[in-house]
mmCIF file of C-alpha atoms in Angstrom:
data_model
loop_
_atom_site.group_PDB
_atom_site.id
_atom_site.type_symbol
_atom_site.label_atom_id
_atom_site.label_comp_id
_atom_site.label_asym_id
_atom_site.label_seq_id
_atom_site.Cartn_x
_atom_site.Cartn_y
_atom_site.Cartn_z
ATOM 1 C CA UNK A 1 5.490 -56.640 -39.659
ATOM 2 C CA UNK A 2 3.662 -56.197 -42.979
ATOM 3 C CA UNK A 3 6.951 -55.812 -44.821
ATOM 4 C CA UNK A 4 8.447 -58.914 -43.191
ATOM 5 C CA UNK A 5 5.368 -61.053 -43.865
ATOM 6 C CA UNK A 6 5.149 -59.972 -47.499
ATOM 7 C CA UNK A 7 8.878 -60.535 -48.024
ATOM 8 C CA UNK A 8 8.518 -64.063 -46.614
ATOM 9 C CA UNK A 9 5.472 -64.746 -48.804
ATOM 10 C CA UNK A 10 7.440 -63.566 -51.830
ATOM 11 C CA UNK A 11 10.475 -65.677 -50.870
ATOM 12 C CA UNK A 12 8.338 -68.821 -50.558
ATOM 13 C CA UNK A 13 6.526 -68.063 -53.810
ATOM 14 C CA UNK A 14 9.785 -67.641 -55.722
ATOM 15 C CA UNK A 15 11.111 -70.903 -54.296
ATOM 16 C CA UNK A 16 8.006 -72.886 -55.310
ATOM 17 C CA UNK A 17 6.458 -71.175 -58.357
ATOM 18 C CA UNK A 18 7.494 -71.453 -61.944
ATOM 19 C CA UNK A 19 9.148 -68.530 -63.691
ATOM 20 C CA UNK A 20 6.817 -65.925 -65.089
ATOM 21 C CA UNK A 21 4.082 -66.338 -62.473
ATOM 22 C CA UNK A 22 2.395 -63.625 -60.384
ATOM 23 C CA UNK A 23 1.983 -63.763 -56.619
ATOM 24 C CA UNK A 24 -1.661 -62.784 -56.115
ATOM 25 C CA UNK A 25 -2.424 -64.480 -52.791
ATOM 26 C CA UNK A 26 -1.839 -63.543 -49.161
ATOM 27 C CA UNK A 27 -1.033 -59.875 -48.654
ATOM 28 C CA UNK A 28 -0.491 -59.580 -52.413
ATOM 29 C CA UNK A 29 -4.227 -60.158 -52.883
ATOM 30 C CA UNK A 30 -4.917 -56.947 -50.923
ATOM 31 C CA UNK A 31 -2.270 -54.714 -52.515
ATOM 32 C CA UNK A 32 0.249 -55.359 -55.279
ATOM 33 C CA UNK A 33 3.195 -54.145 -53.196
ATOM 34 C CA UNK A 34 2.625 -54.890 -49.499
ATOM 35 C CA UNK A 35 6.362 -54.746 -48.845
ATOM 36 C CA UNK A 36 6.401 -51.104 -49.972
ATOM 37 C CA UNK A 37 3.309 -50.422 -47.853
ATOM 38 C CA UNK A 38 5.053 -51.916 -44.808
ATOM 39 C CA UNK A 39 8.164 -49.808 -45.414
ATOM 40 C CA UNK A 40 6.089 -46.645 -45.738
ATOM 41 C CA UNK A 41 4.167 -47.453 -42.550
ATOM 42 C CA UNK A 42 7.428 -47.802 -40.606
ATOM 43 C CA UNK A 43 8.586 -44.360 -41.715
ATOM 44 C CA UNK A 44 5.179 -42.766 -41.051
ATOM 45 C CA UNK A 45 5.389 -44.303 -37.570
ATOM 46 C CA UNK A 46 8.777 -42.662 -36.978
ATOM 47 C CA UNK A 47 7.475 -39.328 -38.237
ATOM 48 C CA UNK A 48 4.317 -39.416 -36.130
ATOM 49 C CA UNK A 49 6.288 -40.486 -33.047
ATOM 50 C CA UNK A 50 8.651 -37.538 -33.525
ATOM 51 C CA UNK A 51 5.676 -35.253 -33.992
ATOM 52 C CA UNK A 52 4.097 -36.550 -30.789
ATOM 53 C CA UNK A 53 7.301 -35.964 -28.827
ATOM 54 C CA UNK A 54 8.172 -32.574 -30.261
ATOM 55 C CA UNK A 55 4.813 -31.028 -31.072
ATOM 56 C CA UNK A 56 4.017 -29.120 -34.216
ATOM 57 C CA UNK A 57 7.394 -27.385 -34.122
ATOM 58 C CA UNK A 58 8.934 -30.496 -35.593
ATOM 59 C CA UNK A 59 6.333 -30.965 -38.347
ATOM 60 C CA UNK A 60 9.070 -30.973 -41.033
ATOM 61 C CA UNK A 61 9.920 -34.528 -39.898
ATOM 62 C CA UNK A 62 6.828 -35.603 -41.855
ATOM 63 C CA UNK A 63 8.553 -34.528 -45.067
ATOM 64 C CA UNK A 64 10.654 -37.723 -44.984
ATOM 65 C CA UNK A 65 7.728 -40.170 -44.885
ATOM 66 C CA UNK A 66 5.822 -38.113 -47.455
ATOM 67 C CA UNK A 67 8.781 -38.090 -49.836
ATOM 68 C CA UNK A 68 9.310 -41.823 -49.310
ATOM 69 C CA UNK A 69 5.653 -42.504 -50.143
ATOM 70 C CA UNK A 70 5.846 -40.450 -53.315
ATOM 71 C CA UNK A 71 9.070 -42.131 -54.414
ATOM 72 C CA UNK A 72 7.847 -45.653 -53.643
ATOM 73 C CA UNK A 73 4.535 -45.167 -55.397
ATOM 74 C CA UNK A 74 5.394 -43.008 -58.395
ATOM 75 C CA UNK A 75 9.158 -43.177 -59.062
ATOM 76 C CA UNK A 76 11.172 -46.160 -57.921
ATOM 77 C CA UNK A 77 9.223 -48.772 -55.977
ATOM 78 C CA UNK A 78 6.027 -49.666 -57.811
ATOM 79 C CA UNK A 79 7.096 -48.602 -61.302
ATOM 80 C CA UNK A 80 10.434 -50.409 -61.207
ATOM 81 C CA UNK A 81 8.923 -53.538 -59.654
ATOM 82 C CA UNK A 82 6.201 -53.760 -62.268
ATOM 83 C CA UNK A 83 8.477 -53.433 -65.304
ATOM 84 C CA UNK A 84 9.339 -57.143 -65.065
ATOM 85 C CA UNK A 85 5.780 -58.144 -64.170
ATOM 86 C CA UNK A 86 3.988 -56.493 -67.110
ATOM 87 C CA UNK A 87 4.627 -59.372 -69.515
ATOM 88 C CA UNK A 88 3.297 -62.031 -67.147
ATOM 89 C CA UNK A 89 -0.112 -63.585 -67.753
ATOM 90 C CA UNK A 90 -2.851 -62.017 -65.650
ATOM 91 C CA UNK A 91 -0.928 -58.824 -64.906
ATOM 92 C CA UNK A 92 -3.498 -56.442 -66.431
ATOM 93 C CA UNK A 93 -6.347 -58.080 -64.506
ATOM 94 C CA UNK A 94 -4.323 -57.962 -61.272
ATOM 95 C CA UNK A 95 -3.623 -54.240 -61.773
ATOM 96 C CA UNK A 96 -7.303 -53.586 -62.507
ATOM 97 C CA UNK A 97 -8.487 -55.426 -59.396
ATOM 98 C CA UNK A 98 -5.736 -54.747 -56.844
ATOM 99 C CA UNK A 99 -4.492 -51.335 -55.659
ATOM 100 C CA UNK A 100 -0.748 -50.662 -55.771
ATOM 101 C CA UNK A 101 0.004 -49.793 -52.125
ATOM 102 C CA UNK A 102 -3.082 -48.734 -50.181
ATOM 103 C CA UNK A 103 -5.930 -51.218 -49.748
ATOM 104 C CA UNK A 104 -8.720 -48.878 -50.845
ATOM 105 C CA UNK A 105 -12.076 -50.497 -51.534
ATOM 106 C CA UNK A 106 -12.724 -50.883 -55.247
ATOM 107 C CA UNK A 107 -16.081 -49.809 -56.673
ATOM 108 C CA UNK A 108 -18.294 -52.699 -57.686
ATOM 109 C CA UNK A 109 -18.970 -53.047 -61.393
#
């Protein structure tokens, strides 16, 4: 659901916003990549469901969601998505104030 909502927000933003703008409202105000968060949550759900059905003997099924998280956050997803965004106005402030994938509370300054 998170992935679908964020994809729709992004679709509407691209249809209405001028080129070179950043989407920093809706789910994108909570995390910079809610679509990646939604994708990861789906795969963690599959892994945890398999774990619940098969017990700890099937714990290796959690390797898939873990690997997906690592790839989305550190290799392909976030890094590749942000290459085009870096030159846009407000990007540095958005990165400083908004977590990449997990909505952790930020310390107050």
